[in-house]
Short mmCIF file of the C-alpha atoms (twelve columns), coordinates in Angstrom:
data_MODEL
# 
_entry.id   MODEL 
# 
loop_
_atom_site.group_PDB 
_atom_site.id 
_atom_site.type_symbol 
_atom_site.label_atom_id 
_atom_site.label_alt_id 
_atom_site.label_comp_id 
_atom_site.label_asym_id 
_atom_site.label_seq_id 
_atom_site.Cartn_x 
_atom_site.Cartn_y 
_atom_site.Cartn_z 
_atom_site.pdbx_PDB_model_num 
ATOM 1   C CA . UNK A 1   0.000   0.000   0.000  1 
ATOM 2   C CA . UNK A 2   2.680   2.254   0.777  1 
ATOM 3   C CA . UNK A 3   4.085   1.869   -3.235 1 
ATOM 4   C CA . UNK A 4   0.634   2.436   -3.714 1 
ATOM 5   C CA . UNK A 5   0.332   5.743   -1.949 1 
ATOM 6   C CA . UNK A 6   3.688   7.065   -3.624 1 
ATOM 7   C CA . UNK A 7   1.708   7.505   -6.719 1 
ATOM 8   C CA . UNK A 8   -1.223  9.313   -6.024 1 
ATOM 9   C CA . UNK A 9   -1.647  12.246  -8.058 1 
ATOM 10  C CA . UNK A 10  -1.168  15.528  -6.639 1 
ATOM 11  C CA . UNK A 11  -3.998  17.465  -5.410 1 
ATOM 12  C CA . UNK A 12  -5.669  20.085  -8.093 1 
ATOM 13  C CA . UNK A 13  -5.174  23.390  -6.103 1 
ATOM 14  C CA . UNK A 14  -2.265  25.063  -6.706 1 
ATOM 15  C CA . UNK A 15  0.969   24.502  -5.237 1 
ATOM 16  C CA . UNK A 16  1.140   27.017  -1.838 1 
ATOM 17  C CA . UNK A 17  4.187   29.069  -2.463 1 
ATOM 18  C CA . UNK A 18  5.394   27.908  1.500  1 
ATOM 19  C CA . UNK A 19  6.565   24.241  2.086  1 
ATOM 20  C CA . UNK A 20  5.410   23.520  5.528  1 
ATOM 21  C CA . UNK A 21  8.108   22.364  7.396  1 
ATOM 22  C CA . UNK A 22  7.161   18.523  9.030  1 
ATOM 23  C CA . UNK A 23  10.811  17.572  10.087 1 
ATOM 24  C CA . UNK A 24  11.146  13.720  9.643  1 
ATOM 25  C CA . UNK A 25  12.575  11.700  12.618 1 
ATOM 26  C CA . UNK A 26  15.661  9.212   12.303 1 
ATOM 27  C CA . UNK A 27  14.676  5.939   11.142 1 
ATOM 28  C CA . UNK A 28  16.268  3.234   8.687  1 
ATOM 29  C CA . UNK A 29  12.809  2.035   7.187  1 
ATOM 30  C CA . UNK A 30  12.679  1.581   3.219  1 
ATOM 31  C CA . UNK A 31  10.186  4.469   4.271  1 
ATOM 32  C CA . UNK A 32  12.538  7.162   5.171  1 
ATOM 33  C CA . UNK A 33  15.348  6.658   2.505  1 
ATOM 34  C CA . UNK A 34  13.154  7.381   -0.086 1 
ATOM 35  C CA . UNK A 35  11.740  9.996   1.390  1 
ATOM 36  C CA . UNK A 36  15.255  11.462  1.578  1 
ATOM 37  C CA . UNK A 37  15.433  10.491  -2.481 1 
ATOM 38  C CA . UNK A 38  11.880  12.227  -2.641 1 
ATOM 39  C CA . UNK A 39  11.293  16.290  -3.307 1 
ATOM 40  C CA . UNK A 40  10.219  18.322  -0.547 1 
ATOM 41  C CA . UNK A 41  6.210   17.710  -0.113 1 
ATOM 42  C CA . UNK A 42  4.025   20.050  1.223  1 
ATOM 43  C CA . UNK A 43  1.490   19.354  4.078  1 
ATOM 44  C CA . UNK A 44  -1.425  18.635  1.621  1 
ATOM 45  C CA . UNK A 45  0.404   16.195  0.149  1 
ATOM 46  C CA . UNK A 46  2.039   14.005  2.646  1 
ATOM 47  C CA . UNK A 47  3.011   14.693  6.213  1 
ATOM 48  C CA . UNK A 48  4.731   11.761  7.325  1 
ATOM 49  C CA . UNK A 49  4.901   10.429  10.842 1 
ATOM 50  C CA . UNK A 50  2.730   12.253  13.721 1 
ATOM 51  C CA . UNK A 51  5.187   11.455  16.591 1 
ATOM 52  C CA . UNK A 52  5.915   15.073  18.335 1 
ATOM 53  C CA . UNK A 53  4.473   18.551  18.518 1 
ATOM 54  C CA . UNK A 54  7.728   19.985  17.316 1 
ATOM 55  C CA . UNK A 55  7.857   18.898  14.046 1 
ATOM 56  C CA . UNK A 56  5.138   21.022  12.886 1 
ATOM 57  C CA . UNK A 57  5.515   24.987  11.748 1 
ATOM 58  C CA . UNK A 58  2.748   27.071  10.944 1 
ATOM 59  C CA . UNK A 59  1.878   27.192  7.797  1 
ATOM 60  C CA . UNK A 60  1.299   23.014  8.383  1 
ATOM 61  C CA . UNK A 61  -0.769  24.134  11.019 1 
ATOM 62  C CA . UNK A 62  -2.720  25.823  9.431  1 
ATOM 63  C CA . UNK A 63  -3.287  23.940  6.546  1 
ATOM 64  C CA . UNK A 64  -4.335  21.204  9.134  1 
ATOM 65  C CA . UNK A 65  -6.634  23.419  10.770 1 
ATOM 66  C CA . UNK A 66  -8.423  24.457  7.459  1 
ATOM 67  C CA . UNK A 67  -8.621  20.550  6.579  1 
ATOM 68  C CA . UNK A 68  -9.918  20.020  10.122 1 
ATOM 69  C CA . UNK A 69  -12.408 23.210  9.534  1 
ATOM 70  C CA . UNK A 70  -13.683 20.751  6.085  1 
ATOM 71  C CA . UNK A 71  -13.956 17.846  8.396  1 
ATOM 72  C CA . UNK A 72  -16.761 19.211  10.377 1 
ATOM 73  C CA . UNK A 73  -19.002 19.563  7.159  1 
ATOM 74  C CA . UNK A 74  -17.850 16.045  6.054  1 
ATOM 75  C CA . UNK A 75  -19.123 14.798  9.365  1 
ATOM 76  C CA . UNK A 76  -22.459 16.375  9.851  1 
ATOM 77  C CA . UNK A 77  -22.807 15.176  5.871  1 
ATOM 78  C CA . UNK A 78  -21.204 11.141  6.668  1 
ATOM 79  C CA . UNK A 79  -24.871 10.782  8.616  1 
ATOM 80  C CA . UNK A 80  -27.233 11.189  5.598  1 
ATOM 81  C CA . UNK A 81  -24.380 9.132   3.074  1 
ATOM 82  C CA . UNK A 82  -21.218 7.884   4.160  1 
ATOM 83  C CA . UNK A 83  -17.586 9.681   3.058  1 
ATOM 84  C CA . UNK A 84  -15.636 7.570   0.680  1 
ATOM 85  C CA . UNK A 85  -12.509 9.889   1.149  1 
ATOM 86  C CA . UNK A 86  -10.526 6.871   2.876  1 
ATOM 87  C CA . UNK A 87  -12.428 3.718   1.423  1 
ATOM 88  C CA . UNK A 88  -10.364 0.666   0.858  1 
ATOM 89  C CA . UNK A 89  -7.771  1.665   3.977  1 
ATOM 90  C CA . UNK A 90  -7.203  0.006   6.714  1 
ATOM 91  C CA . UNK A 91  -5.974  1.721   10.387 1 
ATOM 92  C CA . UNK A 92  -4.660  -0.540  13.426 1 
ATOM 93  C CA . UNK A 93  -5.216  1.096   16.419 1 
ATOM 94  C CA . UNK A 94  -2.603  -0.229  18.956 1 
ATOM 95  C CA . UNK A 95  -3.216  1.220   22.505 1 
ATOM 96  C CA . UNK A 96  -0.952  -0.320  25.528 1 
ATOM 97  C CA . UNK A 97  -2.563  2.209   27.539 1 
ATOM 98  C CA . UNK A 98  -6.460  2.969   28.557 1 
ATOM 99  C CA . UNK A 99  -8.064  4.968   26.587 1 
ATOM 100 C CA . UNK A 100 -11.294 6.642   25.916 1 
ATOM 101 C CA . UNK A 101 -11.207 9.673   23.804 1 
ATOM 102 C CA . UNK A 102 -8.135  9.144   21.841 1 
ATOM 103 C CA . UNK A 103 -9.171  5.960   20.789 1 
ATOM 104 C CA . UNK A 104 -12.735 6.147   19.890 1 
ATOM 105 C CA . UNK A 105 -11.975 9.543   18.362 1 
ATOM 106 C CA . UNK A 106 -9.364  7.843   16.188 1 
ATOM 107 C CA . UNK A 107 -11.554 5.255   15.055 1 
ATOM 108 C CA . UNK A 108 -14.314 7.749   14.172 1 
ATOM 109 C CA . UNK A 109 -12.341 9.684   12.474 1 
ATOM 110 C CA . UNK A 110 -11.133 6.780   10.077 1 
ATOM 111 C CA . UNK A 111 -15.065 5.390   9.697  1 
ATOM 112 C CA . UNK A 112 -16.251 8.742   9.130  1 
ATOM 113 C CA . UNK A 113 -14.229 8.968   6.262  1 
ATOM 114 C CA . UNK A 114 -14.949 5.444   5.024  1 
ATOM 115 C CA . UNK A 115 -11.984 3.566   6.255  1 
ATOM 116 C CA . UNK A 116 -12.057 0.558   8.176  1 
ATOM 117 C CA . UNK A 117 -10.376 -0.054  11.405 1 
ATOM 118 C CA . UNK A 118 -8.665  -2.972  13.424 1 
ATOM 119 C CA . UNK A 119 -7.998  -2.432  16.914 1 
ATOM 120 C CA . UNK A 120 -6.587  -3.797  20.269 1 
ATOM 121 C CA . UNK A 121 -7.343  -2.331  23.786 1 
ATOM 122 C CA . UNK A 122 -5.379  -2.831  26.326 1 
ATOM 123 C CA . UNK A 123 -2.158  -4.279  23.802 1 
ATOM 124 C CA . UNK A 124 -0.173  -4.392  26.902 1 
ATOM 125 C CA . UNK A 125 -1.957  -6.763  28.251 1 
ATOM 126 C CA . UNK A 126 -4.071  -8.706  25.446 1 
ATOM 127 C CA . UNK A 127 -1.437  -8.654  22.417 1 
ATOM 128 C CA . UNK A 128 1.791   -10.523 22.332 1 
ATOM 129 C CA . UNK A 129 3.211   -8.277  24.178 1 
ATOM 130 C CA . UNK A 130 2.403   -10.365 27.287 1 
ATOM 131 C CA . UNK A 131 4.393   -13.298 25.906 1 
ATOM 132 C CA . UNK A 132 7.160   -10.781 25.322 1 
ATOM 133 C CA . UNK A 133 7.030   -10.185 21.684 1 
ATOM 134 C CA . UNK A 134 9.260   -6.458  21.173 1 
ATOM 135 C CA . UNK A 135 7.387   -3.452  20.205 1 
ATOM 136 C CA . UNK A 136 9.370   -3.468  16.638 1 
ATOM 137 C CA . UNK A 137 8.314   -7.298  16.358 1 
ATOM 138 C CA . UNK A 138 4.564   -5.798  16.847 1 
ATOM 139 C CA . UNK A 139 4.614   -2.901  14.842 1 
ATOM 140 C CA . UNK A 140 6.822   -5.085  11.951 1 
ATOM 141 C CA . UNK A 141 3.571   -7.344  11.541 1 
ATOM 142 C CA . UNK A 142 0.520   -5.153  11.838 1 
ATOM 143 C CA . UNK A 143 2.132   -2.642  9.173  1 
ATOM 144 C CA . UNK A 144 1.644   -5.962  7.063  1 
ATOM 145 C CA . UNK A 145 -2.239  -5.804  7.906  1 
ATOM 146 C CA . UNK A 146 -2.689  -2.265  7.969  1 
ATOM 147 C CA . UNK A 147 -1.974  1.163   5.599  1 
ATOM 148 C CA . UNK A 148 -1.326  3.337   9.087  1 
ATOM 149 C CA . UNK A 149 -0.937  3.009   12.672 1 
ATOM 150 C CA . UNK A 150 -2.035  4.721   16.116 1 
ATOM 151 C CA . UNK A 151 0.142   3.824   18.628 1 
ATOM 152 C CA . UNK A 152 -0.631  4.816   22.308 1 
ATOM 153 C CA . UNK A 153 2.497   3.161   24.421 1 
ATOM 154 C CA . UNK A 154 3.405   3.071   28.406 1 
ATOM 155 C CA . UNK A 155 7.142   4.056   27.441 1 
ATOM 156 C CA . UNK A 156 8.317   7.583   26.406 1 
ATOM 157 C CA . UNK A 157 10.059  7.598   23.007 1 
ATOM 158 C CA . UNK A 158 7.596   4.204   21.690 1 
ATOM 159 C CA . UNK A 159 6.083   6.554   19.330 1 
ATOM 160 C CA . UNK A 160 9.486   7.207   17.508 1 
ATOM 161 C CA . UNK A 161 10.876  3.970   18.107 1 
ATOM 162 C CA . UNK A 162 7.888   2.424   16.157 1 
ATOM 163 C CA . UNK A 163 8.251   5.518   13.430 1 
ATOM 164 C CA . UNK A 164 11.918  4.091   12.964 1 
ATOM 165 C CA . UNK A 165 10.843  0.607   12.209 1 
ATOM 166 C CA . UNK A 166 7.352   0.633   10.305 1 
ATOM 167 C CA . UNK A 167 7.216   1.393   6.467  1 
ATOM 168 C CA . UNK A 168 3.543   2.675   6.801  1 
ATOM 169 C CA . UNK A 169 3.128   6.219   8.949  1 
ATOM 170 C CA . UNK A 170 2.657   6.027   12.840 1 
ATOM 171 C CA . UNK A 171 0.702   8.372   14.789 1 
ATOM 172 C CA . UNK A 172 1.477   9.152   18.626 1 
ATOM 173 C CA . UNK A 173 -1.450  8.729   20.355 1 
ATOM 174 C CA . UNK A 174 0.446   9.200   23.537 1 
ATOM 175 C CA . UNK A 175 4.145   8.242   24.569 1 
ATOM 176 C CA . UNK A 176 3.872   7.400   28.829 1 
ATOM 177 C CA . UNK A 177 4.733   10.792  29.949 1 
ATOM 178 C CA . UNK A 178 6.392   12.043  26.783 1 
ATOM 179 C CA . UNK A 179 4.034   14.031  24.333 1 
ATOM 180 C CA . UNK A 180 0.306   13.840  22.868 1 
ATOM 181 C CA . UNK A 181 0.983   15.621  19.687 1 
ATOM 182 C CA . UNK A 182 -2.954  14.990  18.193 1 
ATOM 183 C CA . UNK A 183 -3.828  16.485  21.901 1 
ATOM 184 C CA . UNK A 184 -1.842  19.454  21.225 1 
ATOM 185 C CA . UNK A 185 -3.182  19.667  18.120 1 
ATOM 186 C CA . UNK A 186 -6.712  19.708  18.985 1 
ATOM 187 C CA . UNK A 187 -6.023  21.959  21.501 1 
ATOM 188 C CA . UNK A 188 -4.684  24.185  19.832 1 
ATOM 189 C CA . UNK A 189 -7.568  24.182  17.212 1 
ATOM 190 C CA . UNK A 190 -10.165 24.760  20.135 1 
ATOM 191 C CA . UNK A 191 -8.056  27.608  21.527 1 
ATOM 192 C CA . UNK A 192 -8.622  29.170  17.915 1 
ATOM 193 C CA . UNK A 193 -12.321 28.521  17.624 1 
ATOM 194 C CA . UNK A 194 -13.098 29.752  21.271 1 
ATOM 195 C CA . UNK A 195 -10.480 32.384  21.482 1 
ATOM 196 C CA . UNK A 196 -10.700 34.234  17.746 1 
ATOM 197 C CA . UNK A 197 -7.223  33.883  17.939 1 
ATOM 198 C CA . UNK A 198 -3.197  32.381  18.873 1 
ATOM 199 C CA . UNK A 199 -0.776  35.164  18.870 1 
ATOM 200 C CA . UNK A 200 -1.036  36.968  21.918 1 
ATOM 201 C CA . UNK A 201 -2.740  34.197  24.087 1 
ATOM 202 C CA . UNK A 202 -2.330  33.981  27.615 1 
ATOM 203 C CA . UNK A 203 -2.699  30.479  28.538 1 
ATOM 204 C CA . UNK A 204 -2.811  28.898  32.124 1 
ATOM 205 C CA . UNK A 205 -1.290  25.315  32.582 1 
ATOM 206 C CA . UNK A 206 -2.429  23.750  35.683 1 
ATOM 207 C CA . UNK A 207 -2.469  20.513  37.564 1 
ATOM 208 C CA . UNK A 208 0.170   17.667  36.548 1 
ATOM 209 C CA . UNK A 209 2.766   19.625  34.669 1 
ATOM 210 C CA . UNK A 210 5.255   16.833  35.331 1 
ATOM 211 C CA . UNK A 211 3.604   13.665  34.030 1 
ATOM 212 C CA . UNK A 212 0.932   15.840  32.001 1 
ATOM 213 C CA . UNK A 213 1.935   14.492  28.145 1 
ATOM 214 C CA . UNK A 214 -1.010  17.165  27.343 1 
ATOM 215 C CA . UNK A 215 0.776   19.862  28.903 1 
ATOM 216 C CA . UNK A 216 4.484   19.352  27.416 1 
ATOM 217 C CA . UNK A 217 2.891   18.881  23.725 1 
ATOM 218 C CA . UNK A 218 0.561   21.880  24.170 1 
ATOM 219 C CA . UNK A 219 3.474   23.927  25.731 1 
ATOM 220 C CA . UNK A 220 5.756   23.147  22.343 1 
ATOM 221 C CA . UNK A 221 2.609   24.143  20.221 1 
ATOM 222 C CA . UNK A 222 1.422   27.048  21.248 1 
ATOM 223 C CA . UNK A 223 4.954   27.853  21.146 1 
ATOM 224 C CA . UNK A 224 5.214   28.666  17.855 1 
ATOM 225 C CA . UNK A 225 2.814   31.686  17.936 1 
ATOM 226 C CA . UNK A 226 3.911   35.446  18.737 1 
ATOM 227 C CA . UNK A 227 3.862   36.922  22.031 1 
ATOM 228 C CA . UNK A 228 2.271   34.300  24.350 1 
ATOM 229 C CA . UNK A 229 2.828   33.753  27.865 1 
ATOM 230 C CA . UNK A 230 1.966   30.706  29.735 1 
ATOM 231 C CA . UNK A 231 2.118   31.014  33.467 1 
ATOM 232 C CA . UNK A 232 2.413   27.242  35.111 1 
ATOM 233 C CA . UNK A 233 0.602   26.474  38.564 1 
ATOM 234 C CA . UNK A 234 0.863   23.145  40.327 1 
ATOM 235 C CA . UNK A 235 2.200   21.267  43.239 1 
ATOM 236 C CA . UNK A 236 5.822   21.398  43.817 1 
ATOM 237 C CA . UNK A 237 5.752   17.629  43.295 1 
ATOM 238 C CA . UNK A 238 4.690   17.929  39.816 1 
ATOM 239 C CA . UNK A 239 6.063   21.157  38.772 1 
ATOM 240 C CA . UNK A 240 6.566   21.464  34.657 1 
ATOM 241 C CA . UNK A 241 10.001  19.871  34.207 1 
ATOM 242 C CA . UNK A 242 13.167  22.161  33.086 1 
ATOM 243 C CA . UNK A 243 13.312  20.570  29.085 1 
ATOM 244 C CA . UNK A 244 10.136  22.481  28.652 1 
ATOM 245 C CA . UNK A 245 11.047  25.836  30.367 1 
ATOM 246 C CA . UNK A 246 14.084  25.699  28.785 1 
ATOM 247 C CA . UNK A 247 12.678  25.291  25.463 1 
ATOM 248 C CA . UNK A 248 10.175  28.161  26.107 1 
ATOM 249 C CA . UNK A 249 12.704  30.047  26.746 1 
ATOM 250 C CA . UNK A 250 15.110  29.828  23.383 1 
ATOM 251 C CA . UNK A 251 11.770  30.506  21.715 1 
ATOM 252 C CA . UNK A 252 11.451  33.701  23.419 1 
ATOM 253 C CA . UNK A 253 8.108   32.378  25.128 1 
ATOM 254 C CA . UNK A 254 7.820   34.046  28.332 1 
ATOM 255 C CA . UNK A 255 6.641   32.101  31.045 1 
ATOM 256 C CA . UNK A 256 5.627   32.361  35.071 1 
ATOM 257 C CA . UNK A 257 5.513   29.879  37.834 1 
ATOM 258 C CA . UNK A 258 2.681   30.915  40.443 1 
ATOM 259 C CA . UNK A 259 1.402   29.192  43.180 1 
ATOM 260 C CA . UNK A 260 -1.990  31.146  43.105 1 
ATOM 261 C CA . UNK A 261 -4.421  29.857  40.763 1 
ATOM 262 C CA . UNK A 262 -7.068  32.751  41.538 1 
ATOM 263 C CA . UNK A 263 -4.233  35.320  40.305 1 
ATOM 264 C CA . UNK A 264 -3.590  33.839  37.281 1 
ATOM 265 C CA . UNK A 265 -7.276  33.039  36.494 1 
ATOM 266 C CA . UNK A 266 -7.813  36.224  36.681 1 
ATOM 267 C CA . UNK A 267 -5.615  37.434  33.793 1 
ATOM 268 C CA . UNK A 268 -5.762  34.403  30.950 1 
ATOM 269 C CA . UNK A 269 -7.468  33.767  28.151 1 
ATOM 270 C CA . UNK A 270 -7.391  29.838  28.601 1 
ATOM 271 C CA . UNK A 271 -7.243  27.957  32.084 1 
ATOM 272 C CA . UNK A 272 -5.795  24.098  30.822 1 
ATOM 273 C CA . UNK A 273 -7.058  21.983  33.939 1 
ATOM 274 C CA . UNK A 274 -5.471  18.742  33.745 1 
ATOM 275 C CA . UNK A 275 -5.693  15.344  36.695 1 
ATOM 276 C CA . UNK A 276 -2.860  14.697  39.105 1 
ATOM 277 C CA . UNK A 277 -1.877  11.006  37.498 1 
ATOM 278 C CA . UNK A 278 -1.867  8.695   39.947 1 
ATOM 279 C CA . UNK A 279 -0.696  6.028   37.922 1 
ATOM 280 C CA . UNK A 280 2.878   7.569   37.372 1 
ATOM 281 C CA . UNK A 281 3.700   7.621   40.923 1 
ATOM 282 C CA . UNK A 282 3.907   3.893   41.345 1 
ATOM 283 C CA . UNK A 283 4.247   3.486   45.425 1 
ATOM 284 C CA . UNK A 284 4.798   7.545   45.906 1 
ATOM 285 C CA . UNK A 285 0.953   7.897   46.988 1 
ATOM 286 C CA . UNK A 286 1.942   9.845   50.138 1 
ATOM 287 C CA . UNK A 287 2.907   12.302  47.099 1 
ATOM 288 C CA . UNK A 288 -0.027  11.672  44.849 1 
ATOM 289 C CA . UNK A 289 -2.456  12.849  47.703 1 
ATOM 290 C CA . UNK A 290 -0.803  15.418  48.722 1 
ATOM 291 C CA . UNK A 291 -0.204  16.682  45.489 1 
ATOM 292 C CA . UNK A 292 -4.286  15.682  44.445 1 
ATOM 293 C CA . UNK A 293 -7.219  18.649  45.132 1 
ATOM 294 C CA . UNK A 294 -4.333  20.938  45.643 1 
ATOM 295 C CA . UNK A 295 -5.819  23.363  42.619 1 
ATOM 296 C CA . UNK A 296 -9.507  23.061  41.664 1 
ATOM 297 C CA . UNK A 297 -11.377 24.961  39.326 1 
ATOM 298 C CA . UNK A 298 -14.886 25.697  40.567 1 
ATOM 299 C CA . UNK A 299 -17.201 28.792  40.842 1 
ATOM 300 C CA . UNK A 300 -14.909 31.248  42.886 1 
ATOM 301 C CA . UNK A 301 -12.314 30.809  39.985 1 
ATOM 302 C CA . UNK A 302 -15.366 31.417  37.258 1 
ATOM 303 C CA . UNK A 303 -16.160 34.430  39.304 1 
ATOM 304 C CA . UNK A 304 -11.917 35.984  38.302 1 
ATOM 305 C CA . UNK A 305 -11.546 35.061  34.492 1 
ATOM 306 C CA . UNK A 306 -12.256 37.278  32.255 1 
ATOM 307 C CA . UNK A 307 -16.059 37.128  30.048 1 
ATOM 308 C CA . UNK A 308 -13.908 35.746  26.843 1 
ATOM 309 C CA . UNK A 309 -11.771 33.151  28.717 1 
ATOM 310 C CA . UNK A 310 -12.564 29.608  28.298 1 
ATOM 311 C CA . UNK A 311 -11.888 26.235  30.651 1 
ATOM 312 C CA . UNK A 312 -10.185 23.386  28.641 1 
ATOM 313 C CA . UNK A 313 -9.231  19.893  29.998 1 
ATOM 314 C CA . UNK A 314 -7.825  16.925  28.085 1 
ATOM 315 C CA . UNK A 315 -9.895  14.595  29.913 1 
ATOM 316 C CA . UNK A 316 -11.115 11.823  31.687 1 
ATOM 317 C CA . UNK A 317 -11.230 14.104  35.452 1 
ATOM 318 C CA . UNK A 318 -11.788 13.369  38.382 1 
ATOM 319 C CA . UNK A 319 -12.494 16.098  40.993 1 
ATOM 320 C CA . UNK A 320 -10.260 18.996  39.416 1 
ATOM 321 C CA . UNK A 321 -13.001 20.669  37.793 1 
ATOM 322 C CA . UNK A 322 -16.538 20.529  39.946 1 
ATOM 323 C CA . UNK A 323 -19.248 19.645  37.811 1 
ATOM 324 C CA . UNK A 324 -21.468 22.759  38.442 1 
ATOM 325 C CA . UNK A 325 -18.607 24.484  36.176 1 
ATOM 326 C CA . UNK A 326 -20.423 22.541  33.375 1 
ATOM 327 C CA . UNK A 327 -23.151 24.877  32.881 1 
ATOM 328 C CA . UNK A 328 -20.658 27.880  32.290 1 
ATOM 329 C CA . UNK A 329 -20.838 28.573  28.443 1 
ATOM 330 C CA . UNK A 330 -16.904 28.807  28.942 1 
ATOM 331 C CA . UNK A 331 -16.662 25.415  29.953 1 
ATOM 332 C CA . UNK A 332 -14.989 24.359  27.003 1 
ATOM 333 C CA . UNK A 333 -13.738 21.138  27.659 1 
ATOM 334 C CA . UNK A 334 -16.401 18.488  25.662 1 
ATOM 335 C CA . UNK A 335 -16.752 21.098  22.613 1 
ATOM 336 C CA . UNK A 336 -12.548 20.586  23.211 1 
ATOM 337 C CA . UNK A 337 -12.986 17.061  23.091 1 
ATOM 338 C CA . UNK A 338 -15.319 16.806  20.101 1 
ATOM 339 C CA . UNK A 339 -12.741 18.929  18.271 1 
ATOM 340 C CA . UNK A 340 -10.166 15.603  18.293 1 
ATOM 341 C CA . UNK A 341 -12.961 14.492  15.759 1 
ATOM 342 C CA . UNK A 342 -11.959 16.926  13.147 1 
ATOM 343 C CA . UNK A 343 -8.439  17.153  13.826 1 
ATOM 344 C CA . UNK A 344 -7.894  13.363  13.378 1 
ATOM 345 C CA . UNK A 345 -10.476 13.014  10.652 1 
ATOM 346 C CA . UNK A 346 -7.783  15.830  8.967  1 
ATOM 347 C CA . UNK A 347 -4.314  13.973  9.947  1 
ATOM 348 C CA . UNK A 348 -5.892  10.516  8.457  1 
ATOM 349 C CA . UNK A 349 -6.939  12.468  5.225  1 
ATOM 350 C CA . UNK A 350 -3.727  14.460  4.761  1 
ATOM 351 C CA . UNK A 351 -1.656  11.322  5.636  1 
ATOM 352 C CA . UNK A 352 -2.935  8.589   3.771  1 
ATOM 353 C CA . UNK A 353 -4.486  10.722  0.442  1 
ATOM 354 C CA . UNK A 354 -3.228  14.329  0.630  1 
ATOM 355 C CA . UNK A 355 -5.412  17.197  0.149  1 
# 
């Protein structure tokens, strides 16, 4: 299928005079040699691997977001007659993680658009990964059966690992506590649609900064936009890790640590709520509950923000956001969520046929 792929004609718009910029990882596939071999493709015509928020600049964003923008037609359309846009693919879904949103999404996305999907939940435990087959061994055989993969693994760096080996693209659904670039992504896109705007924000990251995959991905995003600050509130256990403030940094982001989430409510345009994970403490919980509840968003921090500013979480949560914050119109967290429709339906379609 891949061969197959190579040969699609290119799209009938003209050529954008700008080559996004969707830097390829290392790898030693058949894949990536010819892609060195290849011309320089645009977005629309093939993006590659999904595998970190980094590798995207913004004129592919926003050719993703204007495919994404298309998407939301195609869907309201796909329930009088079904999209044919992907018919005749196939997508394996490989999750070693749980999963709600991600995957369904994922697997929406691909049947909205007329693909078909195979899946496995809970790979970690279910696949042959339990006997102790390798994760190249895996993603070696299902590239066989499938034209792309979505790979959600435990391990940070699985994402690229898998890129390296598989001739077909790979998607990072989530890399343990590395990045969530289709999160990101999404986000990003919401921000946009609630906001009016990206240069400029002022964006609040709260909760797990340390473990938050969300956070880190979202945090190299929104970098890439003009004069944005992020201010950063959380427990000291799970403050955002140096890499990221570093980074920030040499992109002349400017960024704030504050330990008062009233304050900073007060003055952003987007609060990004995320859980305290208490799976990535292991046998800290003394940690993990004093670090949990710490920050809460709830009426009194509805009452600070400003009319405009909107409430985001990547979901599932537990008691970080009260539930009587649902009814807020900026309570934008399941319109957030129904966003990862479109943005996957757009990375599947650019991906596997281009614009």
């Amino acid at each position: 299928m891949a061969a197959a792929r190579a040969t699609l004609p290119h799209p009938l718009l003209p050529t954008p005079s700008w080559r996004p910029q969707l830097k390829p990882f290392p790898s030693t596939s058949r894949r990536a040699v010819a892609a060195f071999a290849a011309p320089p493709l645009t977005a629309s015509l093939r993006l590659g691997d999904v595998i970190e928020a980094q590798q995207f600049d913004r004129p592919a964003l926003n050719e993703i977001f204007e495919v994404a923008r298309e998407m939301e037609a195609v869907e309201r359309a796909s329930h009088g007659s079904r999209s044919r846009v992907l018919e005749g693919y196939l997508m394996a879904t490989l999750f070693y993680e749980p999963s709600t949103r991600t995957r369904l999404s994922f697997e929406a996305a691909m049947r909205r658009l007329g693909g078909e999907v195979l899946t496995t939940e809970n790979a970690r435990e279910f696949s042959s990964a339990a006997k102790g087959e390798t994760l190249e061994d895996t993603i070696r055989t299902v590239e066989g059966y499938s034209d792309i993969i979505v790979l959600r693994h435990f391990e940070s760096g699985a994402a690229r690992r898998a890129a390296a080996t598989a001739d077909i693209p790979v998607i990072n659904a989530g890399d343990g506590p590395g990045q969530h670039p289709t999160q990101a992504l999404l986000d990003v896109y919401t921000i946009e649609r609630e906001i009016g705007r990206l240069d400029g924000i002022k964006l609040g990251l709260v909760g797990d900064l340390a473990n938050g995959r969300t956070v880190r991905s979202l945090a190299y995003l929104i970098a890439k936009y003009e004069n944005v600050k992020i201010y950063f509130v959380s427990p000291d256990v799970v403050k955002m890790k140096d890499d990221i403030k570093e980074h920030l940094t040499s992109q002349g982001v400017e960024w704030e640590e504050s330990s008062d989430l009233l304050e900073v409510a007060s003055k952003c345009d987007v609060i990004y709520q995320t859980r305290i994970q208490k799976e990535r403490f292991g046998e800290r919980i003394d940690q993990y509950e004093a670090a949990r509840g710490k920050y809460i968003v709830d009426k009194k921090v509805l009452s600070v923000m400003p009319k405009h500013a909107v409430i985001m979480h990547p979901l599932p949560r537990l008691d970080e956001i009260t539930v009587d914050v649902d009814s807020d119109p900026r309570a934008a967290y399941f319109r957030q969520a129904k966003n990862g429709l479109y943005i996957r339906m757009a990375l599947l379609k650019l991906l596997l046929v281009g614009r």
